[in-house]
């Protein structure tokens, strides 16, 4: 989220060589220039289509789990990095195990 973005670069936080950063929070776009030039030139933002795919998949799974009686779920304020990673793998990889 935007609050976390504003802390990048503090306390010696730096990427390792060759590391890419992917952002899905469009509120951070105003900070992207500073991040790109000052911290990590390999910083990218997910396209709206990738974000829509992830959200539709996530909420579709929650709806199915509720329908199957597997619990009630609250509405998250944001999705964690693991959810984004899983759905990105679904789009990029031929096989996921």
PDB file of N, CA and C in Angstrom:
ATOM      1  N   UNK A   1       0.823  -1.175   0.000  1.00  0.00           N
ATOM      2  CA  UNK A   1       0.000   0.000   0.000  1.00  0.00           C
ATOM      3  C   UNK A   1       0.870   1.242   0.000  1.00  0.00           C
ATOM      4  N   UNK A   2       0.242   2.407  -0.084  1.00  0.00           N
ATOM      5  CA  UNK A   2       0.980   3.662  -0.217  1.00  0.00           C
ATOM      6  C   UNK A   2       1.906   3.908   0.975  1.00  0.00           C
ATOM      7  N   UNK A   3       1.461   3.561   2.170  1.00  0.00           N
ATOM      8  CA  UNK A   3       2.280   3.759   3.365  1.00  0.00           C
ATOM      9  C   UNK A   3       3.559   2.931   3.285  1.00  0.00           C
ATOM     10  N   UNK A   4       3.453   1.695   2.847  1.00  0.00           N
ATOM     11  CA  UNK A   4       4.638   0.847   2.713  1.00  0.00           C
ATOM     12  C   UNK A   4       5.568   1.379   1.627  1.00  0.00           C
ATOM     13  N   UNK A   5       4.996   1.878   0.538  1.00  0.00           N
ATOM     14  CA  UNK A   5       5.822   2.423  -0.537  1.00  0.00           C
ATOM     15  C   UNK A   5       6.687   3.572  -0.053  1.00  0.00           C
ATOM     16  N   UNK A   6       6.136   4.400   0.816  1.00  0.00           N
ATOM     17  CA  UNK A   6       6.879   5.576   1.276  1.00  0.00           C
ATOM     18  C   UNK A   6       8.078   5.203   2.138  1.00  0.00           C
ATOM     19  N   UNK A   7       8.153   3.979   2.651  1.00  0.00           N
ATOM     20  CA  UNK A   7       9.274   3.563   3.495  1.00  0.00           C
ATOM     21  C   UNK A   7      10.408   2.923   2.693  1.00  0.00           C
ATOM     22  N   UNK A   8      10.210   2.675   1.410  1.00  0.00           N
ATOM     23  CA  UNK A   8      11.265   2.050   0.613  1.00  0.00           C
ATOM     24  C   UNK A   8      12.498   2.949   0.588  1.00  0.00           C
ATOM     25  N   UNK A   9      13.639   2.353   0.723  1.00  0.00           N
ATOM     26  CA  UNK A   9      14.885   3.093   0.707  1.00  0.00           C
ATOM     27  C   UNK A   9      15.369   3.504   2.085  1.00  0.00           C
ATOM     28  N   UNK A  10      14.480   3.481   3.058  1.00  0.00           N
ATOM     29  CA  UNK A  10      14.889   3.803   4.426  1.00  0.00           C
ATOM     30  C   UNK A  10      15.542   2.582   5.063  1.00  0.00           C
ATOM     31  N   UNK A  11      16.372   2.824   6.027  1.00  0.00           N
ATOM     32  CA  UNK A  11      17.023   1.766   6.805  1.00  0.00           C
ATOM     33  C   UNK A  11      17.813   0.793   5.935  1.00  0.00           C
ATOM     34  N   UNK A  12      18.351   1.278   4.826  1.00  0.00           N
ATOM     35  CA  UNK A  12      19.207   0.455   3.987  1.00  0.00           C
ATOM     36  C   UNK A  12      18.500  -0.588   3.145  1.00  0.00           C
ATOM     37  N   UNK A  13      17.176  -0.500   2.997  1.00  0.00           N
ATOM     38  CA  UNK A  13      16.427  -1.469   2.191  1.00  0.00           C
ATOM     39  C   UNK A  13      16.776  -1.266   0.728  1.00  0.00           C
ATOM     40  N   UNK A  14      17.395  -2.241   0.115  1.00  0.00           N
ATOM     41  CA  UNK A  14      17.800  -2.177  -1.288  1.00  0.00           C
ATOM     42  C   UNK A  14      17.540  -3.538  -1.940  1.00  0.00           C
ATOM     43  N   UNK A  15      17.318  -3.544  -3.248  1.00  0.00           N
ATOM     44  CA  UNK A  15      17.149  -4.833  -3.938  1.00  0.00           C
ATOM     45  C   UNK A  15      18.490  -5.535  -4.098  1.00  0.00           C
ATOM     46  N   UNK A  16      18.424  -6.850  -4.236  1.00  0.00           N
ATOM     47  CA  UNK A  16      19.620  -7.598  -4.587  1.00  0.00           C
ATOM     48  C   UNK A  16      19.813  -7.492  -6.097  1.00  0.00           C
ATOM     49  N   UNK A  17      20.994  -7.759  -6.551  1.00  0.00           N
ATOM     50  CA  UNK A  17      21.310  -7.617  -7.977  1.00  0.00           C
ATOM     51  C   UNK A  17      20.363  -8.469  -8.830  1.00  0.00           C
ATOM     52  N   UNK A  18      19.787  -7.859  -9.847  1.00  0.00           N
ATOM     53  CA  UNK A  18      18.892  -8.546 -10.768  1.00  0.00           C
ATOM     54  C   UNK A  18      17.463  -8.692 -10.285  1.00  0.00           C
ATOM     55  N   UNK A  19      17.160  -8.219  -9.087  1.00  0.00           N
ATOM     56  CA  UNK A  19      15.821  -8.354  -8.532  1.00  0.00           C
ATOM     57  C   UNK A  19      14.853  -7.379  -9.217  1.00  0.00           C
ATOM     58  N   UNK A  20      13.670  -7.869  -9.523  1.00  0.00           N
ATOM     59  CA  UNK A  20      12.612  -7.040 -10.105  1.00  0.00           C
ATOM     60  C   UNK A  20      11.536  -6.810  -9.063  1.00  0.00           C
ATOM     61  N   UNK A  21      10.978  -5.604  -9.055  1.00  0.00           N
ATOM     62  CA  UNK A  21       9.866  -5.291  -8.172  1.00  0.00           C
ATOM     63  C   UNK A  21       8.615  -5.090  -8.995  1.00  0.00           C
ATOM     64  N   UNK A  22       7.514  -5.673  -8.560  1.00  0.00           N
ATOM     65  CA  UNK A  22       6.225  -5.533  -9.237  1.00  0.00           C
ATOM     66  C   UNK A  22       5.243  -4.870  -8.274  1.00  0.00           C
ATOM     67  N   UNK A  23       4.630  -3.802  -8.743  1.00  0.00           N
ATOM     68  CA  UNK A  23       3.644  -3.095  -7.930  1.00  0.00           C
ATOM     69  C   UNK A  23       2.269  -3.256  -8.550  1.00  0.00           C
ATOM     70  N   UNK A  24       1.263  -3.418  -7.698  1.00  0.00           N
ATOM     71  CA  UNK A  24      -0.113  -3.507  -8.163  1.00  0.00           C
ATOM     72  C   UNK A  24      -0.957  -2.381  -7.595  1.00  0.00           C
ATOM     73  N   UNK A  25      -0.394  -1.571  -6.722  1.00  0.00           N
ATOM     74  CA  UNK A  25      -1.129  -0.490  -6.098  1.00  0.00           C
ATOM     75  C   UNK A  25      -0.916   0.795  -6.892  1.00  0.00           C
ATOM     76  N   UNK A  26      -1.946   1.238  -7.577  1.00  0.00           N
ATOM     77  CA  UNK A  26      -1.829   2.422  -8.421  1.00  0.00           C
ATOM     78  C   UNK A  26      -1.697   3.709  -7.617  1.00  0.00           C
ATOM     79  N   UNK A  27      -1.966   3.659  -6.304  1.00  0.00           N
ATOM     80  CA  UNK A  27      -1.761   4.839  -5.464  1.00  0.00           C
ATOM     81  C   UNK A  27      -0.267   5.166  -5.350  1.00  0.00           C
ATOM     82  N   UNK A  28       0.577   4.202  -5.623  1.00  0.00           N
ATOM     83  CA  UNK A  28       2.014   4.417  -5.531  1.00  0.00           C
ATOM     84  C   UNK A  28       2.652   4.970  -6.783  1.00  0.00           C
ATOM     85  N   UNK A  29       1.898   5.142  -7.854  1.00  0.00           N
ATOM     86  CA  UNK A  29       2.472   5.616  -9.108  1.00  0.00           C
ATOM     87  C   UNK A  29       3.187   6.961  -8.956  1.00  0.00           C
ATOM     88  N   UNK A  30       2.667   7.910  -8.172  1.00  0.00           N
ATOM     89  CA  UNK A  30       3.426   9.157  -8.016  1.00  0.00           C
ATOM     90  C   UNK A  30       4.829   8.958  -7.438  1.00  0.00           C
ATOM     91  N   UNK A  31       5.060   7.887  -6.703  1.00  0.00           N
ATOM     92  CA  UNK A  31       6.371   7.599  -6.116  1.00  0.00           C
ATOM     93  C   UNK A  31       7.241   6.738  -7.028  1.00  0.00           C
ATOM     94  N   UNK A  32       6.663   6.259  -8.108  1.00  0.00           N
ATOM     95  CA  UNK A  32       7.365   5.292  -8.952  1.00  0.00           C
ATOM     96  C   UNK A  32       8.652   5.863  -9.548  1.00  0.00           C
ATOM     97  N   UNK A  33       8.639   7.122  -9.947  1.00  0.00           N
ATOM     98  CA  UNK A  33       9.850   7.728 -10.512  1.00  0.00           C
ATOM     99  C   UNK A  33      11.005   7.700  -9.534  1.00  0.00           C
ATOM    100  N   UNK A  34      10.735   8.055  -8.296  1.00  0.00           N
ATOM    101  CA  UNK A  34      11.773   8.044  -7.264  1.00  0.00           C
ATOM    102  C   UNK A  34      12.258   6.621  -7.003  1.00  0.00           C
ATOM    103  N   UNK A  35      11.339   5.689  -6.964  1.00  0.00           N
ATOM    104  CA  UNK A  35      11.701   4.292  -6.735  1.00  0.00           C
ATOM    105  C   UNK A  35      12.524   3.766  -7.908  1.00  0.00           C
ATOM    106  N   UNK A  36      12.083   4.087  -9.114  1.00  0.00           N
ATOM    107  CA  UNK A  36      12.742   3.579 -10.322  1.00  0.00           C
ATOM    108  C   UNK A  36      14.162   4.107 -10.441  1.00  0.00           C
ATOM    109  N   UNK A  37      14.368   5.396 -10.200  1.00  0.00           N
ATOM    110  CA  UNK A  37      15.700   5.975 -10.376  1.00  0.00           C
ATOM    111  C   UNK A  37      16.575   5.853  -9.136  1.00  0.00           C
ATOM    112  N   UNK A  38      15.975   5.901  -7.951  1.00  0.00           N
ATOM    113  CA  UNK A  38      16.779   5.903  -6.743  1.00  0.00           C
ATOM    114  C   UNK A  38      16.996   4.557  -6.099  1.00  0.00           C
ATOM    115  N   UNK A  39      16.118   3.601  -6.368  1.00  0.00           N
ATOM    116  CA  UNK A  39      16.214   2.313  -5.670  1.00  0.00           C
ATOM    117  C   UNK A  39      16.372   1.126  -6.599  1.00  0.00           C
ATOM    118  N   UNK A  40      15.479   0.990  -7.565  1.00  0.00           N
ATOM    119  CA  UNK A  40      15.498  -0.204  -8.415  1.00  0.00           C
ATOM    120  C   UNK A  40      14.940   0.131  -9.791  1.00  0.00           C
ATOM    121  N   UNK A  41      15.818   0.148 -10.782  1.00  0.00           N
ATOM    122  CA  UNK A  41      15.392   0.439 -12.153  1.00  0.00           C
ATOM    123  C   UNK A  41      14.503  -0.667 -12.711  1.00  0.00           C
ATOM    124  N   UNK A  42      14.533  -1.846 -12.095  1.00  0.00           N
ATOM    125  CA  UNK A  42      13.700  -2.974 -12.528  1.00  0.00           C
ATOM    126  C   UNK A  42      12.377  -2.990 -11.767  1.00  0.00           C
ATOM    127  N   UNK A  43      11.714  -1.858 -11.720  1.00  0.00           N
ATOM    128  CA  UNK A  43      10.437  -1.726 -11.030  1.00  0.00           C
ATOM    129  C   UNK A  43       9.336  -1.581 -12.070  1.00  0.00           C
ATOM    130  N   UNK A  44       8.285  -2.363 -11.923  1.00  0.00           N
ATOM    131  CA  UNK A  44       7.193  -2.384 -12.899  1.00  0.00           C
ATOM    132  C   UNK A  44       5.851  -2.321 -12.177  1.00  0.00           C
ATOM    133  N   UNK A  45       4.819  -1.941 -12.906  1.00  0.00           N
ATOM    134  CA  UNK A  45       3.461  -1.883 -12.365  1.00  0.00           C
ATOM    135  C   UNK A  45       2.596  -2.845 -13.164  1.00  0.00           C
ATOM    136  N   UNK A  46       1.792  -3.654 -12.443  1.00  0.00           N
ATOM    137  CA  UNK A  46       0.869  -4.560 -13.123  1.00  0.00           C
ATOM    138  C   UNK A  46      -0.107  -3.767 -13.984  1.00  0.00           C
ATOM    139  N   UNK A  47      -0.484  -4.354 -15.091  1.00  0.00           N
ATOM    140  CA  UNK A  47      -1.498  -3.728 -15.946  1.00  0.00           C
ATOM    141  C   UNK A  47      -2.870  -3.883 -15.294  1.00  0.00           C
ATOM    142  N   UNK A  48      -3.819  -3.025 -15.665  1.00  0.00           N
ATOM    143  CA  UNK A  48      -5.174  -3.182 -15.123  1.00  0.00           C
ATOM    144  C   UNK A  48      -5.772  -4.564 -15.405  1.00  0.00           C
ATOM    145  N   UNK A  49      -5.417  -5.165 -16.536  1.00  0.00           N
ATOM    146  CA  UNK A  49      -5.948  -6.486 -16.874  1.00  0.00           C
ATOM    147  C   UNK A  49      -5.445  -7.552 -15.903  1.00  0.00           C
ATOM    148  N   UNK A  50      -4.178  -7.477 -15.512  1.00  0.00           N
ATOM    149  CA  UNK A  50      -3.624  -8.444 -14.562  1.00  0.00           C
ATOM    150  C   UNK A  50      -4.284  -8.265 -13.196  1.00  0.00           C
ATOM    151  N   UNK A  51      -4.480  -7.028 -12.787  1.00  0.00           N
ATOM    152  CA  UNK A  51      -5.130  -6.761 -11.508  1.00  0.00           C
ATOM    153  C   UNK A  51      -6.567  -7.271 -11.531  1.00  0.00           C
ATOM    154  N   UNK A  52      -7.280  -7.022 -12.610  1.00  0.00           N
ATOM    155  CA  UNK A  52      -8.675  -7.484 -12.734  1.00  0.00           C
ATOM    156  C   UNK A  52      -8.736  -9.008 -12.691  1.00  0.00           C
ATOM    157  N   UNK A  53      -7.830  -9.679 -13.396  1.00  0.00           N
ATOM    158  CA  UNK A  53      -7.766 -11.145 -13.394  1.00  0.00           C
ATOM    159  C   UNK A  53      -7.574 -11.667 -11.965  1.00  0.00           C
ATOM    160  N   UNK A  54      -6.649 -11.061 -11.235  1.00  0.00           N
ATOM    161  CA  UNK A  54      -6.361 -11.485  -9.867  1.00  0.00           C
ATOM    162  C   UNK A  54      -7.566 -11.278  -8.961  1.00  0.00           C
ATOM    163  N   UNK A  55      -8.170 -10.105  -9.012  1.00  0.00           N
ATOM    164  CA  UNK A  55      -9.321  -9.818  -8.156  1.00  0.00           C
ATOM    165  C   UNK A  55     -10.508 -10.715  -8.482  1.00  0.00           C
ATOM    166  N   UNK A  56     -10.786 -10.901  -9.772  1.00  0.00           N
ATOM    167  CA  UNK A  56     -11.894 -11.780 -10.156  1.00  0.00           C
ATOM    168  C   UNK A  56     -11.660 -13.206  -9.687  1.00  0.00           C
ATOM    169  N   UNK A  57     -10.441 -13.693  -9.837  1.00  0.00           N
ATOM    170  CA  UNK A  57     -10.120 -15.042  -9.393  1.00  0.00           C
ATOM    171  C   UNK A  57     -10.210 -15.189  -7.885  1.00  0.00           C
ATOM    172  N   UNK A  58      -9.645 -14.249  -7.170  1.00  0.00           N
ATOM    173  CA  UNK A  58      -9.648 -14.295  -5.703  1.00  0.00           C
ATOM    174  C   UNK A  58     -11.072 -14.273  -5.158  1.00  0.00           C
ATOM    175  N   UNK A  59     -11.878 -13.311  -5.613  1.00  0.00           N
ATOM    176  CA  UNK A  59     -13.236 -13.220  -5.085  1.00  0.00           C
ATOM    177  C   UNK A  59     -14.117 -14.354  -5.590  1.00  0.00           C
ATOM    178  N   UNK A  60     -13.807 -14.909  -6.759  1.00  0.00           N
ATOM    179  CA  UNK A  60     -14.526 -16.084  -7.241  1.00  0.00           C
ATOM    180  C   UNK A  60     -14.271 -17.298  -6.361  1.00  0.00           C
ATOM    181  N   UNK A  61     -13.026 -17.481  -5.955  1.00  0.00           N
ATOM    182  CA  UNK A  61     -12.696 -18.593  -5.057  1.00  0.00           C
ATOM    183  C   UNK A  61     -13.381 -18.413  -3.703  1.00  0.00           C
ATOM    184  N   UNK A  62     -13.354 -17.192  -3.173  1.00  0.00           N
ATOM    185  CA  UNK A  62     -14.030 -16.935  -1.896  1.00  0.00           C
ATOM    186  C   UNK A  62     -15.524 -17.235  -1.993  1.00  0.00           C
ATOM    187  N   UNK A  63     -16.129 -16.851  -3.101  1.00  0.00           N
ATOM    188  CA  UNK A  63     -17.563 -17.088  -3.295  1.00  0.00           C
ATOM    189  C   UNK A  63     -17.857 -18.588  -3.337  1.00  0.00           C
ATOM    190  N   UNK A  64     -17.025 -19.345  -4.045  1.00  0.00           N
ATOM    191  CA  UNK A  64     -17.214 -20.797  -4.119  1.00  0.00           C
ATOM    192  C   UNK A  64     -17.025 -21.459  -2.762  1.00  0.00           C
ATOM    193  N   UNK A  65     -16.018 -21.023  -2.018  1.00  0.00           N
ATOM    194  CA  UNK A  65     -15.777 -21.609  -0.698  1.00  0.00           C
ATOM    195  C   UNK A  65     -16.943 -21.324   0.240  1.00  0.00           C
ATOM    196  N   UNK A  66     -17.509 -20.137   0.160  1.00  0.00           N
ATOM    197  CA  UNK A  66     -18.677 -19.799   0.975  1.00  0.00           C
ATOM    198  C   UNK A  66     -19.868 -20.652   0.557  1.00  0.00           C
ATOM    199  N   UNK A  67     -20.047 -20.814  -0.755  1.00  0.00           N
ATOM    200  CA  UNK A  67     -21.151 -21.635  -1.263  1.00  0.00           C
ATOM    201  C   UNK A  67     -21.038 -23.069  -0.776  1.00  0.00           C
ATOM    202  N   UNK A  68     -19.820 -23.568  -0.648  1.00  0.00           N
ATOM    203  CA  UNK A  68     -19.581 -24.933  -0.193  1.00  0.00           C
ATOM    204  C   UNK A  68     -19.624 -25.063   1.326  1.00  0.00           C
ATOM    205  N   UNK A  69     -19.871 -23.953   2.013  1.00  0.00           N
ATOM    206  CA  UNK A  69     -19.976 -23.986   3.464  1.00  0.00           C
ATOM    207  C   UNK A  69     -18.646 -24.014   4.190  1.00  0.00           C
ATOM    208  N   UNK A  70     -17.600 -23.554   3.538  1.00  0.00           N
ATOM    209  CA  UNK A  70     -16.263 -23.607   4.131  1.00  0.00           C
ATOM    210  C   UNK A  70     -15.914 -22.358   4.933  1.00  0.00           C
ATOM    211  N   UNK A  71     -16.879 -21.550   5.236  1.00  0.00           N
ATOM    212  CA  UNK A  71     -16.617 -20.402   6.099  1.00  0.00           C
ATOM    213  C   UNK A  71     -17.114 -19.100   5.523  1.00  0.00           C
ATOM    214  N   UNK A  72     -17.206 -18.121   6.400  1.00  0.00           N
ATOM    215  CA  UNK A  72     -17.529 -16.769   5.977  1.00  0.00           C
ATOM    216  C   UNK A  72     -16.233 -15.978   5.975  1.00  0.00           C
ATOM    217  N   UNK A  73     -16.083 -15.151   4.980  1.00  0.00           N
ATOM    218  CA  UNK A  73     -14.851 -14.394   4.826  1.00  0.00           C
ATOM    219  C   UNK A  73     -15.170 -12.904   4.821  1.00  0.00           C
ATOM    220  N   UNK A  74     -14.355 -12.158   5.517  1.00  0.00           N
ATOM    221  CA  UNK A  74     -14.495 -10.715   5.481  1.00  0.00           C
ATOM    222  C   UNK A  74     -13.903 -10.163   4.194  1.00  0.00           C
ATOM    223  N   UNK A  75     -14.120  -8.915   3.956  1.00  0.00           N
ATOM    224  CA  UNK A  75     -13.565  -8.263   2.779  1.00  0.00           C
ATOM    225  C   UNK A  75     -12.199  -7.679   3.146  1.00  0.00           C
ATOM    226  N   UNK A  76     -11.145  -8.094   2.463  1.00  0.00           N
ATOM    227  CA  UNK A  76      -9.813  -7.600   2.824  1.00  0.00           C
ATOM    228  C   UNK A  76      -9.627  -6.143   2.396  1.00  0.00           C
ATOM    229  N   UNK A  77      -8.766  -5.435   3.114  1.00  0.00           N
ATOM    230  CA  UNK A  77      -8.434  -4.075   2.696  1.00  0.00           C
ATOM    231  C   UNK A  77      -7.464  -4.105   1.524  1.00  0.00           C
ATOM    232  N   UNK A  78      -6.662  -5.149   1.434  1.00  0.00           N
ATOM    233  CA  UNK A  78      -5.810  -5.368   0.265  1.00  0.00           C
ATOM    234  C   UNK A  78      -5.432  -6.850   0.218  1.00  0.00           C
ATOM    235  N   UNK A  79      -4.995  -7.303  -0.934  1.00  0.00           N
ATOM    236  CA  UNK A  79      -4.569  -8.696  -1.083  1.00  0.00           C
ATOM    237  C   UNK A  79      -3.081  -8.783  -0.775  1.00  0.00           C
ATOM    238  N   UNK A  80      -2.665  -9.861  -0.135  1.00  0.00           N
ATOM    239  CA  UNK A  80      -1.252  -9.974   0.204  1.00  0.00           C
ATOM    240  C   UNK A  80      -0.417 -10.395  -1.003  1.00  0.00           C
ATOM    241  N   UNK A  81       0.882 -10.302  -0.843  1.00  0.00           N
ATOM    242  CA  UNK A  81       1.809 -10.594  -1.942  1.00  0.00           C
ATOM    243  C   UNK A  81       1.690 -12.029  -2.431  1.00  0.00           C
ATOM    244  N   UNK A  82       1.400 -12.960  -1.515  1.00  0.00           N
ATOM    245  CA  UNK A  82       1.265 -14.356  -1.907  1.00  0.00           C
ATOM    246  C   UNK A  82       0.133 -14.580  -2.890  1.00  0.00           C
ATOM    247  N   UNK A  83      -1.002 -13.912  -2.670  1.00  0.00           N
ATOM    248  CA  UNK A  83      -2.140 -14.035  -3.599  1.00  0.00           C
ATOM    249  C   UNK A  83      -1.742 -13.517  -4.975  1.00  0.00           C
ATOM    250  N   UNK A  84      -1.094 -12.360  -5.003  1.00  0.00           N
ATOM    251  CA  UNK A  84      -0.658 -11.804  -6.292  1.00  0.00           C
ATOM    252  C   UNK A  84       0.332 -12.745  -6.978  1.00  0.00           C
ATOM    253  N   UNK A  85       1.248 -13.324  -6.219  1.00  0.00           N
ATOM    254  CA  UNK A  85       2.239 -14.233  -6.791  1.00  0.00           C
ATOM    255  C   UNK A  85       1.585 -15.471  -7.390  1.00  0.00           C
ATOM    256  N   UNK A  86       0.615 -16.039  -6.688  1.00  0.00           N
ATOM    257  CA  UNK A  86      -0.068 -17.239  -7.185  1.00  0.00           C
ATOM    258  C   UNK A  86      -0.796 -16.948  -8.490  1.00  0.00           C
ATOM    259  N   UNK A  87      -1.554 -15.862  -8.526  1.00  0.00           N
ATOM    260  CA  UNK A  87      -2.303 -15.565  -9.749  1.00  0.00           C
ATOM    261  C   UNK A  87      -1.396 -15.128 -10.893  1.00  0.00           C
ATOM    262  N   UNK A  88      -0.261 -14.508 -10.591  1.00  0.00           N
ATOM    263  CA  UNK A  88       0.708 -14.188 -11.636  1.00  0.00           C
ATOM    264  C   UNK A  88       1.300 -15.482 -12.200  1.00  0.00           C
ATOM    265  N   UNK A  89       1.585 -16.440 -11.321  1.00  0.00           N
ATOM    266  CA  UNK A  89       2.088 -17.742 -11.786  1.00  0.00           C
ATOM    267  C   UNK A  89       1.069 -18.439 -12.677  1.00  0.00           C
ATOM    268  N   UNK A  90      -0.230 -18.346 -12.330  1.00  0.00           N
ATOM    269  CA  UNK A  90      -1.268 -18.924 -13.171  1.00  0.00           C
ATOM    270  C   UNK A  90      -1.204 -18.380 -14.594  1.00  0.00           C
ATOM    271  N   UNK A  91      -0.880 -17.108 -14.732  1.00  0.00           N
ATOM    272  CA  UNK A  91      -0.845 -16.477 -16.050  1.00  0.00           C
ATOM    273  C   UNK A  91       0.459 -16.736 -16.796  1.00  0.00           C
ATOM    274  N   UNK A  92       1.545 -16.941 -16.064  1.00  0.00           N
ATOM    275  CA  UNK A  92       2.863 -17.006 -16.699  1.00  0.00           C
ATOM    276  C   UNK A  92       3.391 -18.411 -16.906  1.00  0.00           C
ATOM    277  N   UNK A  93       2.953 -19.359 -16.098  1.00  0.00           N
ATOM    278  CA  UNK A  93       3.578 -20.688 -16.090  1.00  0.00           C
ATOM    279  C   UNK A  93       2.684 -21.730 -16.769  1.00  0.00           C
ATOM    280  N   UNK A  94       3.314 -22.679 -17.420  1.00  0.00           N
ATOM    281  CA  UNK A  94       2.581 -23.775 -18.037  1.00  0.00           C
ATOM    282  C   UNK A  94       2.130 -24.800 -17.005  1.00  0.00           C
ATOM    283  N   UNK A  95       2.930 -24.945 -15.928  1.00  0.00           N
ATOM    284  CA  UNK A  95       2.639 -25.950 -14.904  1.00  0.00           C
ATOM    285  C   UNK A  95       2.923 -25.349 -13.537  1.00  0.00           C
ATOM    286  N   UNK A  96       1.995 -25.535 -12.607  1.00  0.00           N
ATOM    287  CA  UNK A  96       2.165 -25.058 -11.231  1.00  0.00           C
ATOM    288  C   UNK A  96       1.864 -26.229 -10.322  1.00  0.00           C
ATOM    289  N   UNK A  97       2.744 -26.479  -9.352  1.00  0.00           N
ATOM    290  CA  UNK A  97       2.491 -27.566  -8.400  1.00  0.00           C
ATOM    291  C   UNK A  97       2.632 -27.084  -6.976  1.00  0.00           C
TER     292      UNK A  97
END
